[in-house]
mmCIF file of C-alpha atoms in Angstrom:
data_model
loop_
_atom_site.group_PDB
_atom_site.id
_atom_site.type_symbol
_atom_site.label_atom_id
_atom_site.label_comp_id
_atom_site.label_asym_id
_atom_site.label_seq_id
_atom_site.Cartn_x
_atom_site.Cartn_y
_atom_site.Cartn_z
ATOM 1 C CA UNK A 1 -16.718 58.780 45.943
ATOM 2 C CA UNK A 2 -13.438 60.427 46.883
ATOM 3 C CA UNK A 3 -11.673 57.089 47.372
ATOM 4 C CA UNK A 4 -12.671 55.881 43.949
ATOM 5 C CA UNK A 5 -12.174 59.171 42.096
ATOM 6 C CA UNK A 6 -9.346 61.174 43.695
ATOM 7 C CA UNK A 7 -8.979 63.338 40.584
ATOM 8 C CA UNK A 8 -12.618 64.366 40.979
ATOM 9 C CA UNK A 9 -12.004 65.409 44.580
ATOM 10 C CA UNK A 10 -9.069 67.567 43.451
ATOM 11 C CA UNK A 11 -11.263 69.144 40.786
ATOM 12 C CA UNK A 12 -13.990 69.922 43.303
ATOM 13 C CA UNK A 13 -11.468 71.540 45.617
ATOM 14 C CA UNK A 14 -10.301 73.865 42.884
ATOM 15 C CA UNK A 15 -13.737 75.091 41.840
ATOM 16 C CA UNK A 16 -16.532 77.239 43.176
ATOM 17 C CA UNK A 17 -19.969 75.942 44.103
ATOM 18 C CA UNK A 18 -21.655 76.011 40.711
ATOM 19 C CA UNK A 19 -18.555 74.975 38.784
ATOM 20 C CA UNK A 20 -18.017 71.965 40.995
ATOM 21 C CA UNK A 21 -21.646 70.915 40.712
ATOM 22 C CA UNK A 22 -21.597 71.369 36.947
ATOM 23 C CA UNK A 23 -18.931 68.707 36.354
ATOM 24 C CA UNK A 24 -21.192 66.074 37.921
ATOM 25 C CA UNK A 25 -24.175 64.370 36.235
ATOM 26 C CA UNK A 26 -26.844 66.979 35.523
ATOM 27 C CA UNK A 27 -29.948 66.709 37.677
ATOM 28 C CA UNK A 28 -31.888 69.640 39.084
ATOM 29 C CA UNK A 29 -33.702 67.533 41.636
ATOM 30 C CA UNK A 30 -32.830 67.364 45.332
ATOM 31 C CA UNK A 31 -29.357 65.931 46.063
ATOM 32 C CA UNK A 32 -27.947 66.774 49.520
ATOM 33 C CA UNK A 33 -24.650 64.962 48.942
ATOM 34 C CA UNK A 34 -23.989 66.802 45.711
ATOM 35 C CA UNK A 35 -24.643 70.158 47.333
ATOM 36 C CA UNK A 36 -22.426 69.287 50.298
ATOM 37 C CA UNK A 37 -19.494 68.714 47.924
ATOM 38 C CA UNK A 38 -20.235 71.999 46.186
ATOM 39 C CA UNK A 39 -20.394 73.936 49.436
ATOM 40 C CA UNK A 40 -17.044 72.520 50.530
ATOM 41 C CA UNK A 41 -15.559 73.823 47.286
ATOM 42 C CA UNK A 42 -17.318 77.167 47.614
ATOM 43 C CA UNK A 43 -15.782 77.983 50.984
ATOM 44 C CA UNK A 44 -12.282 77.262 49.723
ATOM 45 C CA UNK A 45 -12.477 80.346 47.500
ATOM 46 C CA UNK A 46 -11.448 83.880 48.409
ATOM 47 C CA UNK A 47 -14.058 86.371 49.696
ATOM 48 C CA UNK A 48 -14.088 88.096 46.302
ATOM 49 C CA UNK A 49 -14.605 84.813 44.494
ATOM 50 C CA UNK A 50 -17.384 83.793 46.856
ATOM 51 C CA UNK A 51 -19.117 87.124 46.280
ATOM 52 C CA UNK A 52 -18.996 86.562 42.537
ATOM 53 C CA UNK A 53 -20.287 83.027 43.051
ATOM 54 C CA UNK A 54 -23.314 84.308 44.968
ATOM 55 C CA UNK A 55 -24.178 86.574 42.053
ATOM 56 C CA UNK A 56 -24.167 83.548 39.763
ATOM 57 C CA UNK A 57 -26.242 81.482 42.196
ATOM 58 C CA UNK A 58 -28.831 84.279 42.334
ATOM 59 C CA UNK A 59 -29.443 84.012 38.590
ATOM 60 C CA UNK A 60 -30.842 80.471 38.958
ATOM 61 C CA UNK A 61 -30.433 80.093 35.205
ATOM 62 C CA UNK A 62 -28.558 76.798 35.037
ATOM 63 C CA UNK A 63 -29.054 73.298 36.396
ATOM 64 C CA UNK A 64 -26.308 73.608 39.006
ATOM 65 C CA UNK A 65 -27.814 76.650 40.732
ATOM 66 C CA UNK A 66 -31.283 75.103 40.505
ATOM 67 C CA UNK A 67 -29.974 71.941 42.167
ATOM 68 C CA UNK A 68 -28.674 74.085 45.020
ATOM 69 C CA UNK A 69 -31.960 75.948 45.482
ATOM 70 C CA UNK A 70 -34.056 72.784 45.221
ATOM 71 C CA UNK A 71 -31.930 70.985 47.789
ATOM 72 C CA UNK A 72 -31.511 73.845 50.246
ATOM 73 C CA UNK A 73 -35.113 75.086 50.250
ATOM 74 C CA UNK A 74 -37.264 72.225 49.019
ATOM 75 C CA UNK A 75 -40.985 72.983 49.348
ATOM 76 C CA UNK A 76 -40.257 76.252 51.143
ATOM 77 C CA UNK A 77 -39.589 77.843 47.760
ATOM 78 C CA UNK A 78 -43.287 77.481 46.883
ATOM 79 C CA UNK A 79 -44.101 80.208 49.394
ATOM 80 C CA UNK A 80 -41.330 82.684 48.614
ATOM 81 C CA UNK A 81 -41.938 85.707 46.365
ATOM 82 C CA UNK A 82 -40.345 86.079 42.954
ATOM 83 C CA UNK A 83 -36.783 87.289 43.236
ATOM 84 C CA UNK A 84 -36.115 85.338 46.416
ATOM 85 C CA UNK A 85 -32.821 84.076 44.984
ATOM 86 C CA UNK A 86 -31.374 87.594 44.804
ATOM 87 C CA UNK A 87 -32.710 88.499 48.238
ATOM 88 C CA UNK A 88 -31.163 85.435 49.873
ATOM 89 C CA UNK A 89 -27.743 85.906 48.272
ATOM 90 C CA UNK A 90 -27.346 89.667 48.636
ATOM 91 C CA UNK A 91 -24.361 89.122 50.949
ATOM 92 C CA UNK A 92 -22.566 86.214 52.527
ATOM 93 C CA UNK A 93 -24.154 86.655 55.943
ATOM 94 C CA UNK A 94 -27.617 86.392 54.399
ATOM 95 C CA UNK A 95 -26.526 83.374 52.360
ATOM 96 C CA UNK A 96 -25.187 81.684 55.487
ATOM 97 C CA UNK A 97 -28.368 82.270 57.484
ATOM 98 C CA UNK A 98 -30.996 81.469 54.900
ATOM 99 C CA UNK A 99 -29.551 79.205 52.209
ATOM 100 C CA UNK A 100 -26.896 77.313 54.135
ATOM 101 C CA UNK A 101 -29.091 77.493 57.234
ATOM 102 C CA UNK A 102 -32.088 75.961 55.465
ATOM 103 C CA UNK A 103 -29.882 73.247 53.986
ATOM 104 C CA UNK A 104 -28.434 72.386 57.394
ATOM 105 C CA UNK A 105 -31.871 72.416 59.010
ATOM 106 C CA UNK A 106 -33.226 70.040 56.389
ATOM 107 C CA UNK A 107 -30.211 67.728 56.566
ATOM 108 C CA UNK A 108 -29.109 67.559 60.216
ATOM 109 C CA UNK A 109 -26.586 64.825 59.420
ATOM 110 C CA UNK A 110 -24.422 67.397 57.595
ATOM 111 C CA UNK A 111 -21.850 68.479 60.188
ATOM 112 C CA UNK A 112 -19.281 71.210 60.491
ATOM 113 C CA UNK A 113 -16.500 68.675 60.119
ATOM 114 C CA UNK A 114 -17.988 67.147 56.977
ATOM 115 C CA UNK A 115 -17.812 70.544 55.270
ATOM 116 C CA UNK A 116 -14.657 71.748 56.971
ATOM 117 C CA UNK A 117 -12.460 68.927 55.723
ATOM 118 C CA UNK A 118 -12.053 67.232 52.373
ATOM 119 C CA UNK A 119 -9.571 64.636 51.143
ATOM 120 C CA UNK A 120 -6.922 67.239 50.365
ATOM 121 C CA UNK A 121 -7.855 70.194 52.559
ATOM 122 C CA UNK A 122 -8.661 70.907 56.189
ATOM 123 C CA UNK A 123 -10.043 73.861 58.141
ATOM 124 C CA UNK A 124 -11.936 75.017 55.062
ATOM 125 C CA UNK A 125 -14.724 76.790 56.942
ATOM 126 C CA UNK A 126 -12.401 78.137 59.590
ATOM 127 C CA UNK A 127 -10.183 79.738 56.949
ATOM 128 C CA UNK A 128 -13.282 81.252 55.344
ATOM 129 C CA UNK A 129 -14.200 82.866 58.659
ATOM 130 C CA UNK A 130 -17.056 80.485 59.451
ATOM 131 C CA UNK A 131 -16.628 79.180 62.986
ATOM 132 C CA UNK A 132 -18.337 76.097 64.365
ATOM 133 C CA UNK A 133 -20.572 78.400 66.417
ATOM 134 C CA UNK A 134 -21.502 80.446 63.320
ATOM 135 C CA UNK A 135 -22.252 77.233 61.449
ATOM 136 C CA UNK A 136 -24.630 75.958 64.114
ATOM 137 C CA UNK A 137 -26.221 79.401 64.429
ATOM 138 C CA UNK A 138 -27.034 79.193 60.714
ATOM 139 C CA UNK A 139 -28.612 75.771 61.227
ATOM 140 C CA UNK A 140 -30.803 77.103 64.030
ATOM 141 C CA UNK A 141 -31.683 80.217 62.043
ATOM 142 C CA UNK A 142 -32.673 78.092 59.055
ATOM 143 C CA UNK A 143 -34.823 75.829 61.210
ATOM 144 C CA UNK A 144 -36.723 78.780 62.700
ATOM 145 C CA UNK A 145 -37.082 80.471 59.307
ATOM 146 C CA UNK A 146 -38.479 77.359 57.610
ATOM 147 C CA UNK A 147 -40.993 76.904 60.428
ATOM 148 C CA UNK A 148 -42.039 80.543 60.186
ATOM 149 C CA UNK A 149 -42.850 79.987 56.506
ATOM 150 C CA UNK A 150 -45.031 77.016 57.371
ATOM 151 C CA UNK A 151 -46.775 78.889 60.180
ATOM 152 C CA UNK A 152 -47.407 82.126 58.266
ATOM 153 C CA UNK A 153 -51.185 82.498 57.762
ATOM 154 C CA UNK A 154 -50.500 84.354 54.504
ATOM 155 C CA UNK A 155 -49.374 81.038 53.043
ATOM 156 C CA UNK A 156 -52.670 79.246 53.656
ATOM 157 C CA UNK A 157 -53.782 79.438 50.006
ATOM 158 C CA UNK A 158 -50.493 78.036 48.758
ATOM 159 C CA UNK A 159 -50.754 75.191 51.269
ATOM 160 C CA UNK A 160 -54.172 74.420 49.830
ATOM 161 C CA UNK A 161 -52.699 74.355 46.340
ATOM 162 C CA UNK A 162 -49.952 71.994 47.474
ATOM 163 C CA UNK A 163 -52.615 69.687 48.924
ATOM 164 C CA UNK A 164 -54.510 69.717 45.612
ATOM 165 C CA UNK A 165 -51.297 68.929 43.728
ATOM 166 C CA UNK A 166 -50.646 65.910 45.940
ATOM 167 C CA UNK A 167 -54.262 64.750 45.732
ATOM 168 C CA UNK A 168 -53.934 64.629 41.945
ATOM 169 C CA UNK A 169 -51.617 61.654 42.463
ATOM 170 C CA UNK A 170 -54.040 59.758 44.686
ATOM 171 C CA UNK A 171 -53.484 58.390 48.156
ATOM 172 C CA UNK A 172 -51.338 55.307 47.409
ATOM 173 C CA UNK A 173 -47.950 56.999 47.617
ATOM 174 C CA UNK A 174 -48.125 60.742 46.899
ATOM 175 C CA UNK A 175 -44.800 61.342 48.610
ATOM 176 C CA UNK A 176 -43.049 59.255 45.990
ATOM 177 C CA UNK A 177 -44.895 60.635 43.011
ATOM 178 C CA UNK A 178 -44.401 64.253 44.006
ATOM 179 C CA UNK A 179 -40.692 63.522 44.575
ATOM 180 C CA UNK A 180 -40.108 62.837 40.893
ATOM 181 C CA UNK A 181 -40.415 66.570 40.157
ATOM 182 C CA UNK A 182 -37.878 69.242 41.049
ATOM 183 C CA UNK A 183 -39.315 71.735 43.563
ATOM 184 C CA UNK A 184 -38.744 74.691 41.236
ATOM 185 C CA UNK A 185 -40.925 73.037 38.590
ATOM 186 C CA UNK A 186 -43.730 72.404 41.061
ATOM 187 C CA UNK A 187 -43.401 76.019 42.249
ATOM 188 C CA UNK A 188 -43.865 77.309 38.695
ATOM 189 C CA UNK A 189 -46.995 75.206 38.217
ATOM 190 C CA UNK A 190 -48.545 76.151 41.558
ATOM 191 C CA UNK A 191 -48.097 79.847 40.805
ATOM 192 C CA UNK A 192 -49.608 79.697 37.307
ATOM 193 C CA UNK A 193 -53.390 79.857 37.775
ATOM 194 C CA UNK A 194 -54.276 78.781 34.240
ATOM 195 C CA UNK A 195 -51.748 75.938 34.025
ATOM 196 C CA UNK A 196 -52.519 74.653 37.514
ATOM 197 C CA UNK A 197 -56.268 74.621 36.958
ATOM 198 C CA UNK A 198 -55.740 72.693 33.706
ATOM 199 C CA UNK A 199 -53.438 70.273 35.551
ATOM 200 C CA UNK A 200 -56.160 69.595 38.118
ATOM 201 C CA UNK A 201 -59.111 69.338 35.751
ATOM 202 C CA UNK A 202 -57.782 67.935 32.478
ATOM 203 C CA UNK A 203 -55.977 64.586 32.286
ATOM 204 C CA UNK A 204 -54.362 65.488 28.984
ATOM 205 C CA UNK A 205 -52.843 68.645 30.432
ATOM 206 C CA UNK A 206 -51.734 66.793 33.570
ATOM 207 C CA UNK A 207 -50.160 63.996 31.532
ATOM 208 C CA UNK A 208 -48.272 66.497 29.391
ATOM 209 C CA UNK A 209 -47.008 68.324 32.488
ATOM 210 C CA UNK A 210 -45.784 65.092 34.074
ATOM 211 C CA UNK A 211 -44.037 64.025 30.863
ATOM 212 C CA UNK A 212 -42.340 67.406 30.471
ATOM 213 C CA UNK A 213 -41.286 67.871 34.092
ATOM 214 C CA UNK A 214 -40.540 64.491 35.651
ATOM 215 C CA UNK A 215 -37.000 63.495 36.580
ATOM 216 C CA UNK A 216 -36.245 60.996 33.813
ATOM 217 C CA UNK A 217 -33.234 59.602 35.673
ATOM 218 C CA UNK A 218 -35.361 58.764 38.717
ATOM 219 C CA UNK A 219 -38.383 57.399 36.877
ATOM 220 C CA UNK A 220 -36.205 55.236 34.628
ATOM 221 C CA UNK A 221 -34.164 53.918 37.562
ATOM 222 C CA UNK A 222 -37.273 53.191 39.632
ATOM 223 C CA UNK A 223 -39.266 51.893 36.633
ATOM 224 C CA UNK A 224 -42.022 54.243 37.758
ATOM 225 C CA UNK A 225 -44.236 53.838 34.712
ATOM 226 C CA UNK A 226 -43.354 50.291 33.778
ATOM 227 C CA UNK A 227 -46.577 48.772 35.144
ATOM 228 C CA UNK A 228 -48.832 51.813 35.014
ATOM 229 C CA UNK A 229 -49.298 54.830 32.809
ATOM 230 C CA UNK A 230 -49.406 58.441 33.879
ATOM 231 C CA UNK A 231 -53.151 58.352 33.250
ATOM 232 C CA UNK A 232 -53.439 55.403 35.663
ATOM 233 C CA UNK A 233 -51.616 57.445 38.263
ATOM 234 C CA UNK A 234 -53.821 60.526 38.123
ATOM 235 C CA UNK A 235 -56.863 60.905 40.362
ATOM 236 C CA UNK A 236 -59.789 63.309 39.899
ATOM 237 C CA UNK A 237 -59.774 66.383 42.099
ATOM 238 C CA UNK A 238 -62.901 68.377 42.787
ATOM 239 C CA UNK A 239 -62.324 72.103 43.175
ATOM 240 C CA UNK A 240 -64.527 75.142 43.179
ATOM 241 C CA UNK A 241 -62.590 78.370 43.008
ATOM 242 C CA UNK A 242 -58.846 77.880 42.904
ATOM 243 C CA UNK A 243 -57.294 79.139 46.171
ATOM 244 C CA UNK A 244 -56.161 82.675 45.369
ATOM 245 C CA UNK A 245 -52.587 83.721 46.062
ATOM 246 C CA UNK A 246 -51.769 87.140 47.475
ATOM 247 C CA UNK A 247 -50.446 89.492 44.832
#
């Protein structure tokens, strides 16, 4: 990208995380490369500017911040309590451990050097006070934290809901079909008892949810529904009492 669009690289270098993401094509779904470019820009800012940026990220009220959360946390966000965005951005150390750490754990091919250097700048992380050792500590912290979420027995009911969600798309390729939705949209459905039960039991409700929440860019590019309808995709799911989430 940088070789073909040098002016874009300069723009990214001059902006903060959300601003740099916002000049690119809008998509709230997972995009590790997009977030990597945004993080490089973020760490070029002053400490005061980065603090202000974290406050904006915590709001999660625009597509750029949602793209960051979806990419960094993925399915882990299903299990986190409301307000997790503010808790994980309360200071830069927390942001490094949890948000950057989760991102690095999920995408091990992202290296210190790939964030530390851009086309027009070098030693970006070092100048921001993030050493190579601190960077790798964050990766390890994120890996342990994400595993602790998966292993926490308190999350058993949510895991059961995730399984039901995937079963609704049958067994042919649930990984693909669940990937056409941004994690934050799945999270909202899983945590809404009434909407989720309707999604599982009523094809009309499920079809409407898919139509309203699918990533149009991805489904159009992949021709997802060219040879089948959403109704063809859905499979019946038998449930008794919906797994109850802890209050």
